[in-house]
Short mmCIF file of C-alpha atoms and ligand atoms in Angstrom, two decimals:
data_model
loop_
_atom_site.label_atom_id
_atom_site.label_comp_id
_atom_site.label_asym_id
_atom_site.label_seq_id
_atom_site.Cartn_x
_atom_site.Cartn_y
_atom_site.Cartn_z
CA MET A 24 -101.20 -75.64 113.36
CA MET A 25 -101.25 -72.22 111.67
CA LEU A 26 -98.51 -73.04 109.15
CA ASN A 27 -99.66 -76.51 108.07
CA ASP A 28 -98.66 -77.25 104.46
CA SER A 29 -96.29 -74.27 104.39
CA VAL A 30 -92.67 -74.57 103.30
CA ALA A 31 -90.12 -72.27 104.92
CA ILE A 32 -86.44 -71.50 104.38
CA VAL A 33 -84.62 -69.99 107.36
CA THR A 34 -81.09 -68.86 106.48
CA GLY A 35 -78.41 -69.38 109.12
CA SER A 36 -80.62 -71.68 111.15
CA GLY A 37 -78.21 -74.30 112.43
CA ARG A 38 -77.81 -72.42 115.67
CA GLY A 39 -78.73 -69.24 117.57
CA ILE A 40 -81.76 -67.15 116.62
CA GLY A 41 -82.16 -68.97 113.30
CA ARG A 42 -82.48 -72.34 115.03
CA ALA A 43 -85.13 -70.97 117.41
CA ILE A 44 -87.06 -69.56 114.42
CA ALA A 45 -86.82 -72.89 112.57
CA LEU A 46 -88.12 -74.82 115.61
CA GLU A 47 -90.93 -72.32 116.15
CA LEU A 48 -92.09 -72.50 112.51
CA ALA A 49 -91.82 -76.29 112.49
CA GLY A 50 -93.84 -76.38 115.74
CA ALA A 51 -96.56 -74.44 113.91
CA GLY A 52 -96.62 -77.07 111.15
CA ALA A 53 -94.21 -75.73 108.51
CA LYS A 54 -91.67 -77.86 106.66
CA VAL A 55 -88.41 -76.07 107.29
CA VAL A 56 -85.17 -75.96 105.32
CA ILE A 57 -82.20 -75.37 107.61
CA ASN A 58 -79.53 -73.36 105.81
CA TYR A 59 -76.02 -73.03 107.21
CA ALA A 60 -72.56 -71.84 106.15
CA GLY A 61 -70.09 -74.30 107.68
CA ARG A 62 -71.40 -75.92 110.88
CA SER A 63 -73.07 -79.03 109.44
CA ASP A 64 -73.09 -80.60 112.93
CA LYS A 65 -75.31 -77.83 114.30
CA ALA A 66 -77.56 -77.85 111.23
CA GLU A 67 -78.07 -81.63 111.47
CA GLU A 68 -78.85 -81.23 115.17
CA THR A 69 -81.59 -78.72 114.31
CA VAL A 70 -83.01 -81.06 111.65
CA GLN A 71 -83.07 -83.92 114.18
CA LEU A 72 -84.85 -81.74 116.78
CA ILE A 73 -87.58 -80.96 114.22
CA ARG A 74 -87.90 -84.59 113.09
CA ALA A 75 -88.02 -85.83 116.69
CA ALA A 76 -91.00 -83.55 117.25
CA GLY A 77 -92.76 -85.04 114.20
CA GLY A 78 -91.88 -82.33 111.68
CA GLU A 79 -90.21 -82.37 108.24
CA SER A 80 -86.84 -80.73 107.72
CA LEU A 81 -83.71 -80.77 105.61
CA ALA A 82 -80.28 -79.13 105.99
CA VAL A 83 -78.70 -77.34 103.02
CA GLN A 84 -75.24 -75.80 103.09
CA ALA A 85 -75.14 -72.53 101.13
CA ASP A 86 -73.25 -69.27 101.52
CA VAL A 87 -75.98 -66.64 101.19
CA SER A 88 -73.50 -64.14 99.73
CA GLN A 89 -72.90 -66.37 96.67
CA ALA A 90 -75.57 -66.36 93.96
CA SER A 91 -74.78 -69.90 92.79
CA ASP A 92 -75.10 -71.24 96.36
CA VAL A 93 -78.42 -69.44 96.81
CA ASP A 94 -79.74 -70.87 93.54
CA ARG A 95 -78.79 -74.36 94.75
CA LEU A 96 -80.56 -73.72 98.08
CA ILE A 97 -83.76 -72.75 96.27
CA ARG A 98 -83.54 -75.63 93.76
CA THR A 99 -82.97 -78.19 96.54
CA THR A 100 -85.96 -76.83 98.48
CA LEU A 101 -88.22 -76.96 95.42
CA ASP A 102 -87.04 -80.48 94.52
CA GLN A 103 -87.76 -81.68 98.06
CA PHE A 104 -90.92 -79.77 99.00
CA GLY A 105 -92.31 -78.37 95.70
CA LYS A 106 -92.81 -74.72 96.72
CA ILE A 107 -91.61 -71.94 99.04
CA ASP A 108 -94.11 -69.97 101.15
CA ILE A 109 -91.87 -68.39 103.79
CA LEU A 110 -88.35 -66.96 103.69
CA VAL A 111 -86.63 -65.76 106.84
CA ASN A 112 -83.37 -63.97 106.03
CA ASN A 113 -81.55 -64.52 109.31
CA ALA A 114 -77.93 -65.40 108.40
CA GLY A 115 -75.58 -62.76 109.73
CA ILE A 116 -72.06 -62.10 110.97
CA THR A 117 -70.13 -59.40 112.80
CA ARG A 118 -66.59 -58.11 112.20
CA ASP A 119 -66.48 -55.34 114.80
CA SER A 120 -63.86 -52.60 115.13
CA LEU A 121 -63.66 -48.85 115.34
CA LEU A 122 -63.73 -47.22 111.92
CA LEU A 123 -60.06 -46.22 111.75
CA ARG A 124 -59.06 -49.83 112.36
CA MET A 125 -61.76 -51.38 110.18
CA LYS A 126 -60.27 -53.31 107.29
CA GLU A 127 -61.85 -53.11 103.86
CA ALA A 128 -62.35 -56.89 104.03
CA ASP A 129 -64.34 -56.50 107.28
CA TRP A 130 -66.63 -54.05 105.52
CA ASP A 131 -67.01 -56.20 102.40
CA THR A 132 -67.64 -59.50 104.24
CA VAL A 133 -70.29 -58.06 106.55
CA LEU A 134 -72.09 -56.25 103.73
CA ALA A 135 -71.89 -59.37 101.52
CA THR A 136 -73.45 -61.71 104.09
CA ASN A 137 -75.81 -59.37 105.94
CA LEU A 138 -77.12 -57.27 103.04
CA LYS A 139 -76.26 -58.83 99.68
CA GLY A 140 -77.34 -62.21 101.10
CA VAL A 141 -80.80 -60.77 101.82
CA PHE A 142 -81.00 -59.41 98.26
CA LEU A 143 -79.92 -62.71 96.67
CA CYS A 144 -82.23 -64.94 98.73
CA THR A 145 -85.23 -62.62 98.36
CA LYS A 146 -84.74 -62.32 94.60
CA ALA A 147 -84.35 -66.08 94.27
CA VAL A 148 -87.59 -66.95 96.13
CA SER A 149 -89.60 -64.08 94.71
CA LYS A 150 -90.02 -65.63 91.26
CA GLY A 151 -92.05 -68.54 92.65
CA MET A 152 -93.89 -66.36 95.17
CA LEU A 153 -94.95 -63.90 92.44
CA LYS A 154 -96.19 -66.80 90.34
CA GLN A 155 -98.19 -68.36 93.20
CA ARG A 156 -99.32 -64.84 94.23
CA SER A 157 -98.51 -65.48 97.89
CA GLY A 158 -95.54 -65.53 100.20
CA VAL A 159 -94.12 -64.06 103.38
CA ILE A 160 -90.63 -62.72 103.96
CA VAL A 161 -89.14 -61.69 107.30
CA ASN A 162 -85.72 -60.06 107.35
CA ILE A 163 -83.71 -60.04 110.56
CA SER A 164 -82.14 -56.62 111.05
CA SER A 165 -80.99 -55.23 114.42
CA VAL A 166 -81.75 -52.26 116.69
CA VAL A 167 -78.20 -51.23 115.76
CA GLY A 168 -79.51 -50.61 112.22
CA LEU A 169 -81.83 -47.97 113.70
CA SER A 170 -79.59 -46.43 116.35
CA GLY A 171 -76.01 -47.07 115.14
CA ASN A 172 -73.31 -48.43 117.44
CA ALA A 173 -69.69 -47.42 117.96
CA GLY A 174 -67.46 -50.20 116.66
CA GLN A 175 -70.13 -51.62 114.35
CA ALA A 176 -70.27 -49.19 111.40
CA ASN A 177 -70.19 -52.05 108.87
CA TYR A 178 -72.83 -54.10 110.71
CA ALA A 179 -75.09 -51.09 111.37
CA ALA A 180 -74.86 -50.01 107.71
CA ALA A 181 -75.83 -53.50 106.55
CA LYS A 182 -78.71 -53.76 109.03
CA ALA A 183 -80.01 -50.27 108.11
CA GLY A 184 -79.74 -51.37 104.47
CA VAL A 185 -81.92 -54.39 105.24
CA ILE A 186 -84.63 -52.02 106.48
CA GLY A 187 -84.57 -49.85 103.33
CA PHE A 188 -84.50 -52.95 101.14
CA SER A 189 -87.44 -54.53 102.99
CA LYS A 190 -89.64 -51.43 102.83
CA SER A 191 -88.98 -51.11 99.08
CA ILE A 192 -89.75 -54.77 98.39
CA ALA A 193 -92.88 -54.60 100.58
CA LYS A 194 -94.14 -51.84 98.26
CA GLU A 195 -93.12 -53.75 95.11
CA PHE A 196 -94.74 -57.02 96.14
CA ALA A 197 -97.86 -55.98 98.12
CA SER A 198 -100.21 -56.07 95.15
CA ARG A 199 -99.04 -59.65 94.40
CA GLY A 200 -100.00 -61.00 97.82
CA ILE A 201 -96.46 -61.06 99.24
CA ARG A 202 -95.75 -59.48 102.63
CA VAL A 203 -92.30 -58.34 103.81
CA ASN A 204 -91.48 -57.30 107.37
CA VAL A 205 -88.39 -56.70 109.49
CA VAL A 206 -87.61 -57.97 112.97
CA ALA A 207 -84.95 -55.93 114.76
CA PRO A 208 -83.62 -57.80 117.80
CA GLY A 209 -81.82 -56.04 120.62
CA TYR A 210 -79.30 -58.00 122.65
CA ILE A 211 -80.00 -61.73 122.33
CA ILE A 212 -77.89 -64.42 124.02
CA THR A 213 -76.24 -66.48 121.23
CA ASP A 214 -72.73 -67.40 120.06
CA MET A 215 -72.62 -63.95 118.42
CA THR A 216 -72.95 -62.08 121.72
CA GLU A 217 -71.49 -64.44 124.30
CA THR A 218 -67.92 -63.40 123.45
CA LEU A 219 -68.62 -59.85 124.71
CA SER A 220 -66.94 -59.04 128.02
CA ASP A 221 -68.90 -59.03 131.30
CA GLY A 222 -68.41 -55.24 131.42
CA VAL A 223 -70.06 -54.74 128.02
CA GLN A 224 -72.86 -57.17 128.94
CA SER A 225 -73.67 -55.31 132.16
CA ASP A 226 -73.64 -51.95 130.28
CA VAL A 227 -76.10 -53.40 127.78
CA LEU A 228 -78.28 -54.79 130.58
CA SER A 229 -78.56 -51.38 132.19
CA ALA A 230 -79.94 -50.00 128.87
CA ILE A 231 -82.76 -52.58 128.70
CA PRO A 232 -85.96 -51.32 130.39
CA LEU A 233 -87.39 -54.85 130.77
CA GLY A 234 -84.27 -55.75 132.77
CA ARG A 235 -83.06 -58.91 131.05
CA LEU A 236 -81.13 -60.00 127.98
CA GLY A 237 -83.17 -61.52 125.17
CA LYS A 238 -83.51 -65.21 124.29
CA PRO A 239 -83.59 -66.56 120.72
CA GLU A 240 -87.16 -67.73 121.43
CA ASP A 241 -88.25 -64.12 122.06
CA VAL A 242 -87.32 -63.32 118.45
CA ALA A 243 -88.73 -66.59 117.09
CA LYS A 244 -92.21 -65.94 118.49
CA ALA A 245 -92.36 -62.53 116.78
CA VAL A 246 -91.31 -64.13 113.48
CA ARG A 247 -93.93 -66.87 113.85
CA PHE A 248 -96.64 -64.23 114.31
CA LEU A 249 -95.46 -62.20 111.30
CA VAL A 250 -95.44 -65.18 108.92
CA SER A 251 -98.84 -66.41 110.13
CA PRO A 252 -102.23 -65.51 108.63
CA GLU A 253 -102.87 -63.51 111.82
CA ALA A 254 -100.51 -60.87 110.40
CA SER A 255 -102.14 -60.80 106.96
CA TYR A 256 -102.67 -57.00 107.08
CA ILE A 257 -99.10 -56.19 108.16
CA THR A 258 -96.35 -55.38 105.66
CA GLY A 259 -93.32 -53.08 105.46
CA GLN A 260 -93.01 -52.81 109.26
CA ILE A 261 -90.13 -53.02 111.71
CA PHE A 262 -90.71 -55.00 114.92
CA CYS A 263 -88.14 -54.38 117.63
CA VAL A 264 -87.69 -57.34 119.97
CA ASP A 265 -85.34 -55.69 122.40
CA GLY A 266 -86.85 -55.39 125.89
CA GLY A 267 -87.52 -51.71 125.20
CA MET A 268 -83.95 -50.68 124.25
CA ASP A 269 -85.18 -48.53 121.36
CA ILE A 270 -87.81 -46.58 123.31
P1 LIG B 14 -75.01 -66.80 115.36
O1 LIG B 14 -75.37 -67.52 116.60
O2 LIG B 14 -73.61 -66.34 115.14
O3 LIG B 14 -75.49 -67.69 114.10
C1 LIG B 14 -75.30 -67.20 112.82
C2 LIG B 14 -75.90 -68.15 111.82
O4 LIG B 14 -75.71 -67.60 110.50
C3 LIG B 14 -75.19 -69.51 111.81
O5 LIG B 14 -76.17 -70.52 111.58
C4 LIG B 14 -74.26 -69.41 110.61
O6 LIG B 14 -73.98 -70.67 109.97
C5 LIG B 14 -75.08 -68.56 109.68
N1 LIG B 14 -74.27 -67.87 108.67
C6 LIG B 14 -73.25 -67.00 108.85
N2 LIG B 14 -72.76 -66.59 107.66
C7 LIG B 14 -73.49 -67.23 106.70
C8 LIG B 14 -73.46 -67.26 105.30
N3 LIG B 14 -72.59 -66.51 104.59
N4 LIG B 14 -74.34 -68.05 104.64
C9 LIG B 14 -75.24 -68.80 105.33
N5 LIG B 14 -75.31 -68.82 106.66
C10 LIG B 14 -74.44 -68.05 107.34
O7 LIG B 14 -75.90 -65.46 115.20
P2 LIG B 14 -77.26 -65.03 115.91
O8 LIG B 14 -76.93 -64.23 117.12
O9 LIG B 14 -78.18 -66.17 116.01
O10 LIG B 14 -77.80 -63.97 114.83
C11 LIG B 14 -78.79 -64.31 113.86
C12 LIG B 14 -79.23 -63.03 113.16
O11 LIG B 14 -79.76 -62.11 114.12
C13 LIG B 14 -78.08 -62.29 112.46
O12 LIG B 14 -78.56 -61.70 111.27
C14 LIG B 14 -77.73 -61.20 113.46
O13 LIG B 14 -77.11 -60.10 112.84
C15 LIG B 14 -79.08 -60.87 114.02
N6 LIG B 14 -79.05 -60.23 115.33
C16 LIG B 14 -78.51 -60.86 116.42
C17 LIG B 14 -78.51 -60.21 117.65
C18 LIG B 14 -77.95 -60.85 118.89
O14 LIG B 14 -77.91 -60.16 119.92
N7 LIG B 14 -77.53 -62.09 118.86
C19 LIG B 14 -79.05 -58.92 117.76
C20 LIG B 14 -79.57 -58.31 116.63
C21 LIG B 14 -79.59 -58.97 115.43
P3 LIG B 14 -72.92 -71.74 110.64
O15 LIG B 14 -73.63 -72.25 111.88
O16 LIG B 14 -72.76 -72.76 109.58
O17 LIG B 14 -71.70 -70.95 110.95
#
């Protein structure tokens, strides 16, 4: 149990990749706070899955783009578990369209959740981590943040921003015992991607050297490694979990 006695917050972990990360960290012994935006049913389901396996968990609604919500998320975690060792910034949304049709609101909402949310949550946990001189942060970006993608200028800009932010914070925090890394998934089967047409899905599949779409668990295992003591000499790095899409 590599993460025994650790306390983790995983944003956007009621479903999808976040849920898989939460289950993986709980399976390794961490107490995990399940953050969600609106789907309390899914968040409670995740909490029950962790408890049924003998772990400790709690669901907290908070919009990561709102500073007051994030402060409440951190306060609730500290009240319940006393400290925060691990933050996984996973919450994310898409509002896809080609640039000429992209509404200003689509730009603002995606940047607010996917980039400002990472800033707010990281800043909020960093105070305690700096004081305890330890902590691990993993930010979920996307291969699209490295390569760009037609129809996702807002999303790609936010995900590229997450990479620049993470590398900067890794440099700021390294001397205080805090590591920061990025996981960049490729195409993972979740609610976010299942609405894509069969045509788009088969185009994506043909661009994946390992010949299959990703599962949330593929991402979760990489995150579990990065937050574990086994990765204690790794910071400021980007790990693509994409079946080779970025090669
Ligand atoms: P998903 O199935 O759509 O789940 C998104 C999660 O984020 C949900 O739990 C949702 O909460 C939460 N969320 C959304 N906005 C939020 C907000 N403002 N505050 C707090 N929580 C919020 O997405 P996913 O596919 O698992 O994606 C997870 C992360 O991986 C995202 O950052 C995404 O960009 C990234 N990613 C995904 C893929 C992929 O192929 N799926 C590829 C690359 C990167 P509710 O359940 O309450 O709505």
